[in-house]
Short mmCIF file of C-alpha atoms in Angstrom, two decimals:
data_model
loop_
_atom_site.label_atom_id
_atom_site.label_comp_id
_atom_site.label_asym_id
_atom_site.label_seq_id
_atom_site.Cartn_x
_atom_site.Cartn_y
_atom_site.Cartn_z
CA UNK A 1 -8.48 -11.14 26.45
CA UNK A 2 -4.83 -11.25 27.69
CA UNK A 3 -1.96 -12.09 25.40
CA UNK A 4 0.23 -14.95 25.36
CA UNK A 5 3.04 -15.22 27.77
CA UNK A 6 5.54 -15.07 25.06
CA UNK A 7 4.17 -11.89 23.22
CA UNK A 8 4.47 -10.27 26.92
CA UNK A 9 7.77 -11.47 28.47
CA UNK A 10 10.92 -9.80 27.20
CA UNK A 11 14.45 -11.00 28.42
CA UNK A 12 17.73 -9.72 28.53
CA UNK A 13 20.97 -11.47 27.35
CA UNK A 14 24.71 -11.55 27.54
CA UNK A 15 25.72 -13.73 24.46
CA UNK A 16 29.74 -14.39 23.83
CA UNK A 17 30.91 -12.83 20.29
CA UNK A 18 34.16 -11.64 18.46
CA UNK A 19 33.37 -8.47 20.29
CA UNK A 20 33.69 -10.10 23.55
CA UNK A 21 30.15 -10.05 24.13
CA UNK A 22 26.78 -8.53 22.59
CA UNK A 23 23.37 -8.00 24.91
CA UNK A 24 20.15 -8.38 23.07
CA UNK A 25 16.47 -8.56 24.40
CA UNK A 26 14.61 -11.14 22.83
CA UNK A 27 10.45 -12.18 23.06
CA UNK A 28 9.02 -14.71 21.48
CA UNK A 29 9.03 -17.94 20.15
CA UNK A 30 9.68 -19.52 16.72
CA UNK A 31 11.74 -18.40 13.60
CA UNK A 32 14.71 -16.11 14.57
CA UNK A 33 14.06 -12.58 13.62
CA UNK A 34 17.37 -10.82 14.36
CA UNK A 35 16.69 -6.81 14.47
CA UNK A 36 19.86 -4.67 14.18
CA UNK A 37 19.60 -0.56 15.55
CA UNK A 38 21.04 2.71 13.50
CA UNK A 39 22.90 5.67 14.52
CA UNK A 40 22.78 7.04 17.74
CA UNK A 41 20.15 4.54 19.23
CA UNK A 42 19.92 0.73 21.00
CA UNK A 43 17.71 -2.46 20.87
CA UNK A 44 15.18 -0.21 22.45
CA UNK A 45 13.83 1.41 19.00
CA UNK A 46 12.97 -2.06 18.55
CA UNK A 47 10.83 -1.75 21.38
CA UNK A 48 7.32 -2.20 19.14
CA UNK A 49 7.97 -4.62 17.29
CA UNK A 50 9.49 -7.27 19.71
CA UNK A 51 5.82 -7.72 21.04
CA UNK A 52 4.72 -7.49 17.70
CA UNK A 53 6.59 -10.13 15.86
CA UNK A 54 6.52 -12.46 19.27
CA UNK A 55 2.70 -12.10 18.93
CA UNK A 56 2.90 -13.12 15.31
CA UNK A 57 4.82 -16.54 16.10
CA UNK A 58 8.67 -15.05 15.71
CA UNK A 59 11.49 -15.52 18.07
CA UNK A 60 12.36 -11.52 17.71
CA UNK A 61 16.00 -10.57 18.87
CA UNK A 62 17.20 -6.99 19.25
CA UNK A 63 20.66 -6.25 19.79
CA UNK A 64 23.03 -3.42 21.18
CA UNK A 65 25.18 -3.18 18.31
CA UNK A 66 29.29 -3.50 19.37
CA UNK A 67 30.44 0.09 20.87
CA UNK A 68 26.78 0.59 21.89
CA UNK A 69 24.86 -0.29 25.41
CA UNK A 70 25.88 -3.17 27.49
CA UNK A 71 27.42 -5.35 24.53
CA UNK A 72 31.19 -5.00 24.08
CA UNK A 73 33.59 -2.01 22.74
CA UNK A 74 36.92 -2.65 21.88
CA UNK A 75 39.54 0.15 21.74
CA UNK A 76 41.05 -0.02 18.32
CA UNK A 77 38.57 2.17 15.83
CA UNK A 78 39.40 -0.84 13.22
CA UNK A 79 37.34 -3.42 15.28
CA UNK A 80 34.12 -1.73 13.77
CA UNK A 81 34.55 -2.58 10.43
CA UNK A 82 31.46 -4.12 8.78
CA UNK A 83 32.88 -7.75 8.46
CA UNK A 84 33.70 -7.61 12.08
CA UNK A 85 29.74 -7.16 12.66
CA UNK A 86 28.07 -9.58 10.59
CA UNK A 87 30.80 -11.88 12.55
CA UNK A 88 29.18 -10.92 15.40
CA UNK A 89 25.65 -11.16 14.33
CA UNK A 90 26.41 -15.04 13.19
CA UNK A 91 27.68 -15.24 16.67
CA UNK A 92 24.43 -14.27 18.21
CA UNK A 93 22.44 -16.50 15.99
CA UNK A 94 24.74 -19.46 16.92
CA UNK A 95 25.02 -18.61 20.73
CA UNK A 96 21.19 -18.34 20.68
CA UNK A 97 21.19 -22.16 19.39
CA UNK A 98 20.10 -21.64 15.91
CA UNK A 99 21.41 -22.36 12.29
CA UNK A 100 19.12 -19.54 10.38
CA UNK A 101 18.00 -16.42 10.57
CA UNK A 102 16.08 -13.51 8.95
CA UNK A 103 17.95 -10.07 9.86
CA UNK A 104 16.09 -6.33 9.77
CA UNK A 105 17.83 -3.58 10.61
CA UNK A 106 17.28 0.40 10.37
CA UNK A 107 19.93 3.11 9.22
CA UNK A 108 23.31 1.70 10.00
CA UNK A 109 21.41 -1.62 11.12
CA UNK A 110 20.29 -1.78 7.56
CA UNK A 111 23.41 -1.64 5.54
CA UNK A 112 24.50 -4.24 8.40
CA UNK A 113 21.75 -6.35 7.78
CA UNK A 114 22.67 -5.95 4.19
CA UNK A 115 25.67 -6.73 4.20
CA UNK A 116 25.02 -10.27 6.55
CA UNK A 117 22.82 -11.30 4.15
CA UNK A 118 24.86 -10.74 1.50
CA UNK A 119 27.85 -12.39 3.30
CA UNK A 120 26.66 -15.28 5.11
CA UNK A 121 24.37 -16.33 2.78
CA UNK A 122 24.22 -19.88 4.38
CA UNK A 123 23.43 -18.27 7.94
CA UNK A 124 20.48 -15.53 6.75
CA UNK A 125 17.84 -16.54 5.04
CA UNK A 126 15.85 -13.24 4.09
CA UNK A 127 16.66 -9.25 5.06
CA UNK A 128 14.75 -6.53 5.83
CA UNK A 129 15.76 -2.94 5.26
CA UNK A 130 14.35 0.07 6.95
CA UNK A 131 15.19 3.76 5.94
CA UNK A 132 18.56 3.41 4.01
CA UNK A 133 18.08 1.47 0.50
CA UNK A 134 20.72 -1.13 -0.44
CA UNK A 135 23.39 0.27 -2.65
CA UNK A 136 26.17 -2.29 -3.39
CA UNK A 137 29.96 -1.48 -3.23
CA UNK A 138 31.35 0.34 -5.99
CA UNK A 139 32.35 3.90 -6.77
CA UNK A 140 34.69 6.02 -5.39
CA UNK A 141 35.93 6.12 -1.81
CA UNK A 142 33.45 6.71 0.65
CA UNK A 143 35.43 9.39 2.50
CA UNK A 144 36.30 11.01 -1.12
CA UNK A 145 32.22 11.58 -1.63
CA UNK A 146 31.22 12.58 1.42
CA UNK A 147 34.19 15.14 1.46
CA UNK A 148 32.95 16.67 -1.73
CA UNK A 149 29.65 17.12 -0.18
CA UNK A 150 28.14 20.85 1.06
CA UNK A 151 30.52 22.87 -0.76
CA UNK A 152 32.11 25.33 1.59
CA UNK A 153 29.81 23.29 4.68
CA UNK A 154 30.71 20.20 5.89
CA UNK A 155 29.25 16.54 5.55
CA UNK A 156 28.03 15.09 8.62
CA UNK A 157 29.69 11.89 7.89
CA UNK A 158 33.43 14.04 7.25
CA UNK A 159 32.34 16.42 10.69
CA UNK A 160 32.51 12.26 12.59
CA UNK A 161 35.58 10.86 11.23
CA UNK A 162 37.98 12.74 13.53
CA UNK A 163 38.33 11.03 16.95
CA UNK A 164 37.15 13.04 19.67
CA UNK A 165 35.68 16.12 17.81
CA UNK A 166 31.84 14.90 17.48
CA UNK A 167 32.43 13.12 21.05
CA UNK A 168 33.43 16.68 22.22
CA UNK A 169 29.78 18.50 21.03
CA UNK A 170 28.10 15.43 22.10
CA UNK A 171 29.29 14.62 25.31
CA UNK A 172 28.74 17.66 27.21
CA UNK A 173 25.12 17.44 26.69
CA UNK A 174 24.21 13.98 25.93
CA UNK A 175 20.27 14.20 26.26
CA UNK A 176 19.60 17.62 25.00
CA UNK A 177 21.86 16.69 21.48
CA UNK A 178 19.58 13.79 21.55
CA UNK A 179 16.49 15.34 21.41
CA UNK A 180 17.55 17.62 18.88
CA UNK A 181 19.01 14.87 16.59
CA UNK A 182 16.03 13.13 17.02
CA UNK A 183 13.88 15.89 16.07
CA UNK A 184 15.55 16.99 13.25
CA UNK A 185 14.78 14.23 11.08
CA UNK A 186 11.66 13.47 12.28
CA UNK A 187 8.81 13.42 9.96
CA UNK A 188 7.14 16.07 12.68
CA UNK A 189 9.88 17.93 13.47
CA UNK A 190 12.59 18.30 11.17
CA UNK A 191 13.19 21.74 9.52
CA UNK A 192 10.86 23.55 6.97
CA UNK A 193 11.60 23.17 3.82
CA UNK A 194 14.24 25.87 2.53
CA UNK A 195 15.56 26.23 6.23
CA UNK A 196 19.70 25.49 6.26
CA UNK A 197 19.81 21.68 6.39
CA UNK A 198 20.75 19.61 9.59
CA UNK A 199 23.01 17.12 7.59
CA UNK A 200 25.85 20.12 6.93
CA UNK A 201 28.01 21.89 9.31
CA UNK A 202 28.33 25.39 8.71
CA UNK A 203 32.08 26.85 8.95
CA UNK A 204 33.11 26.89 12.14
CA UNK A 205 30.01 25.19 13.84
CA UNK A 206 28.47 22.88 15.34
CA UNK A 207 25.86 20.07 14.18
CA UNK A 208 23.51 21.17 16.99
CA UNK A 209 23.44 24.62 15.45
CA UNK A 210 20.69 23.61 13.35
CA UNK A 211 18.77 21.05 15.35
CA UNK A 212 15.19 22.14 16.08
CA UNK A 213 14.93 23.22 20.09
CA UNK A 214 11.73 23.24 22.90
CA UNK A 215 9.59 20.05 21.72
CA UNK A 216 10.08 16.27 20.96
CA UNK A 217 8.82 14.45 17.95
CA UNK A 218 5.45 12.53 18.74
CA UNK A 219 7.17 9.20 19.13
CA UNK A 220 9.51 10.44 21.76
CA UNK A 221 8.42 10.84 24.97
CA UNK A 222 10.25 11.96 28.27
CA UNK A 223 10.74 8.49 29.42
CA UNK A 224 12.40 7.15 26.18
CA UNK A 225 14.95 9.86 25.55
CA UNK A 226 15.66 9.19 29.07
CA UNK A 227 16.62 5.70 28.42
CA UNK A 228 18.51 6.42 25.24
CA UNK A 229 20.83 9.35 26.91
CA UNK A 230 20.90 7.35 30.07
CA UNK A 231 22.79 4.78 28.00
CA UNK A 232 24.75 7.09 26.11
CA UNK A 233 25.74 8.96 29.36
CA UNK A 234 27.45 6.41 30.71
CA UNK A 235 28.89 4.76 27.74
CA UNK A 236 29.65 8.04 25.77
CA UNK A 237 29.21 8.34 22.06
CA UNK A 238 32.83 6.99 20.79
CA UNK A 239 31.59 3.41 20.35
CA UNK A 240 28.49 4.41 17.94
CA UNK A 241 31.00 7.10 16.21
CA UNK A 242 34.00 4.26 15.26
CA UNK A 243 30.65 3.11 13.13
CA UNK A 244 31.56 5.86 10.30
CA UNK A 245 35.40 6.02 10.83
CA UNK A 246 35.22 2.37 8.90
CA UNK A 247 33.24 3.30 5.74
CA UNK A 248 37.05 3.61 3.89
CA UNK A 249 37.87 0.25 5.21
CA UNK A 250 34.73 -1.66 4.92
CA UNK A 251 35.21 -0.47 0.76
CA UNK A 252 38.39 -1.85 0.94
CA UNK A 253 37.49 -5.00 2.68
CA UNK A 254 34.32 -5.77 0.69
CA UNK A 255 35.75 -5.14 -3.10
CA UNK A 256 35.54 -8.54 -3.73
CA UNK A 257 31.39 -7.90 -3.69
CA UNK A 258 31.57 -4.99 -6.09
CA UNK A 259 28.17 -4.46 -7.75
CA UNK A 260 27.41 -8.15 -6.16
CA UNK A 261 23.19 -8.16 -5.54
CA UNK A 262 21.68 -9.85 -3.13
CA UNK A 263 19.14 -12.88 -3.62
CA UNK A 264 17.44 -13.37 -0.30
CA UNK A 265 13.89 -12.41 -0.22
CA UNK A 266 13.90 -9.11 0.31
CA UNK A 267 11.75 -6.12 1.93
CA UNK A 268 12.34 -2.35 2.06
CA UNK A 269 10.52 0.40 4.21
CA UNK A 270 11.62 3.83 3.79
CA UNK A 271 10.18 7.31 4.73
CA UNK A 272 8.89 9.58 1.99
CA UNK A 273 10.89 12.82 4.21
CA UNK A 274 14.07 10.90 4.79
CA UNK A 275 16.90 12.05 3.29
CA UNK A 276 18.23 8.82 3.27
CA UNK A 277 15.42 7.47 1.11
CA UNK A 278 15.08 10.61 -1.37
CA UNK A 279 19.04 10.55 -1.82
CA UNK A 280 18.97 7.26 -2.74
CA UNK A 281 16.00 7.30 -4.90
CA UNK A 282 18.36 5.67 -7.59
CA UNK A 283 19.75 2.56 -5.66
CA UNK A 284 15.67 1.96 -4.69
CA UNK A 285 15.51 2.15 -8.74
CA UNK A 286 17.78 -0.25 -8.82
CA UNK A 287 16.49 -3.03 -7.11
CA UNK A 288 15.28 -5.37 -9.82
CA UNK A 289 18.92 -5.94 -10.55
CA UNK A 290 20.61 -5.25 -6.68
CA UNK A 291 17.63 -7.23 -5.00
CA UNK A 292 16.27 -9.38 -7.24
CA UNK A 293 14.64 -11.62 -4.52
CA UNK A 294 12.88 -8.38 -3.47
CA UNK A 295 9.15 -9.16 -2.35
CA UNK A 296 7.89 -5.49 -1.62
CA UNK A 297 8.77 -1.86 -1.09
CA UNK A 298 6.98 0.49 0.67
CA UNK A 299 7.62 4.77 1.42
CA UNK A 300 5.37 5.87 4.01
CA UNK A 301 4.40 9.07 3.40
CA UNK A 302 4.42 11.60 6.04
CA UNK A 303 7.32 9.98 7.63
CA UNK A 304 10.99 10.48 8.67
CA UNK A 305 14.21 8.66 9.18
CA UNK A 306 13.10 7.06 12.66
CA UNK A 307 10.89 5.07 10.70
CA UNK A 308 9.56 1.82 13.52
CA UNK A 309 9.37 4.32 15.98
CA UNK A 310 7.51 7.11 13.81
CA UNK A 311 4.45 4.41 12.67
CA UNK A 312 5.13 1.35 14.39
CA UNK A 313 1.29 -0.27 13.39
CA UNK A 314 2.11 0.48 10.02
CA UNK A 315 5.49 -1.22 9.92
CA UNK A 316 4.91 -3.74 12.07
CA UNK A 317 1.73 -4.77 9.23
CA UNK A 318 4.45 -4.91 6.84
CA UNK A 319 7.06 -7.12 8.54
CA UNK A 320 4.69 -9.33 9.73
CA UNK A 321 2.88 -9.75 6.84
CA UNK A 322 6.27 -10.40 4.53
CA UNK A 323 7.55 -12.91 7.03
CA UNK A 324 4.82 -14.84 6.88
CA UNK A 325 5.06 -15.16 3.04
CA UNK A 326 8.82 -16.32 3.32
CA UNK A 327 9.63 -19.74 2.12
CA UNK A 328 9.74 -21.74 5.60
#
């Protein structure tokens, strides 16, 4: 039995925002979905679910995040901030002819999505997290935290913030620091146990130095690391970078939401070997207090950070299933 037009047909957009302009691919029709990529990817790790959630009656959106793909970049490292995103993520949802939305996102897409929510209240309706857990402003510094990090190794976040020096291991070698990213926090993939950790730069290193090398995670085949380095290649990584040389300023910019929760119905996903999720095991603790319109969360077990891509069925199940329990 063949599927419905709609679940099959995927289009790509140019859409005007603050950015200049942001490309999404969208399927579907019915109740905007708006689904919001991490670091270093595109709308294509969306690719499962746009049939998915067009199949179950959504109008699913994926974008390329500012600095990343075909939508815009702009020069000055300040024009990533996080308020300058959710700007543009209104802007899609408005260009697109809507008023509402429900926004998803994974790793930096999730703190995005967070963050929209928690902003533009009157524009996003509900938010789904993937991978990274909410954990409202507060604290010190970013940049203070991360730099204390490791000891006498180096933060991944702290090795980015310079202009140019990530770029510089990247660049040279777009696809095969790719792969190895990729693998190394992959459920499949990723380091033993005990073996020096792939977040941390040793003194005078490199990231790469302790990527795994010679095979792909299950979820990545040939074909798709060719379409995320193709995009990279020509772009180069400086766009996705200018992501974490704003964590300083977005706490700056956002300590008027100190603490502040968000009420939206709520969903998280994480991975039960993602850093991101064990790390964070308090702020998931949390949620009864920091998402109190929280319907479910879920840790797959098994899994990494890449978490749509590593068990699409699975998450797919989930999303679809907690939008169509949402309040219409």
């Amino acid at each position: 039995m063949s599927q419905p037009a709609q679940a099959t047909e995927r289009t790509h957009r140019l859409v005007p925002s603050p950015a200049g302009r942001i490309h999404l691919v969208e399927q579907g029709t019915g109740p905007l979905v708006l689904l919001l990529h991490g670091f270093p990817e595109s709308w294509y790790s969306w690719r499962h679910q746009l049939p998915a959630l067009a199949a179950a009656g959504y109008r699913a959106v994926a974008v390329d995040v500012r600095g990343y793909g075909r939508s815009a970049k702009p020069e000055d490292t300040a024009a990533y901030r996080m308020l300058d995103l959710v700007e543009d993520n209104v802007a899609v949802v408005h260009a697109l002819g809507e008023r509402s939305a429900v926004v998803v996102g994974h790793d930096w897409g999730a703190t995005t999505a967070a963050n929209t929510a928690l902003l533009r209240p009157d524009v996003f309706r509900a938010v789904g997290l993937l991978s990274v857990p909410y954990a409202p402003r507060g604290g010190p510094r970013p940049g203070e935290i991360f730099a204390r990090m490791g000891g006498d190794e180096e933060f991944y976040v702290s090795y980015f913030q310079e202009p140019g020096r990530a770029e510089s291991e990247m660049e040279p070698d777009i696809r095969g620091w790719l792969a190895g990213f990729y693998a190394a926090f992959s459920g499949d993939t990723m380091p033993a146990p005990g073996a020096p950790d792939p977040h941390f730069i040793g003194r005078g290193g490199r990231l790469r130095d302790r990527f795994p090398s010679g095979k792909l995670p299950a979820w990545l085949g040939e074909d798709d690391l060719d379409v995320y380095a193709g995009e990279f290649e020509r772009t180069g990584m400086r766009g996705a970078l200018n992501r974490y040389r704003n964590m300083d300023r977005d706490w700056a910019d956002l300590a008027d939401f100190d603490g502040a929760p968000i009420p939206q119905p709520s969903l998280f996903i994480g991975g039960a070997l993602d850093a991101s999720t064990t790390w964070l095991a308090d702020a998931i603790e949390a949620y009864p207090t920091t998402l109190p319109g929280l319907v479910s969360s879920h840790v797959l077990d098994g899994c990494g950070h890449w978490i749509q891509q590593e068990r699409p069925d699975e998450v797919n199940r989930l999303l679809t299933g907690w939008l169509a329990a949402l309040p219409a």
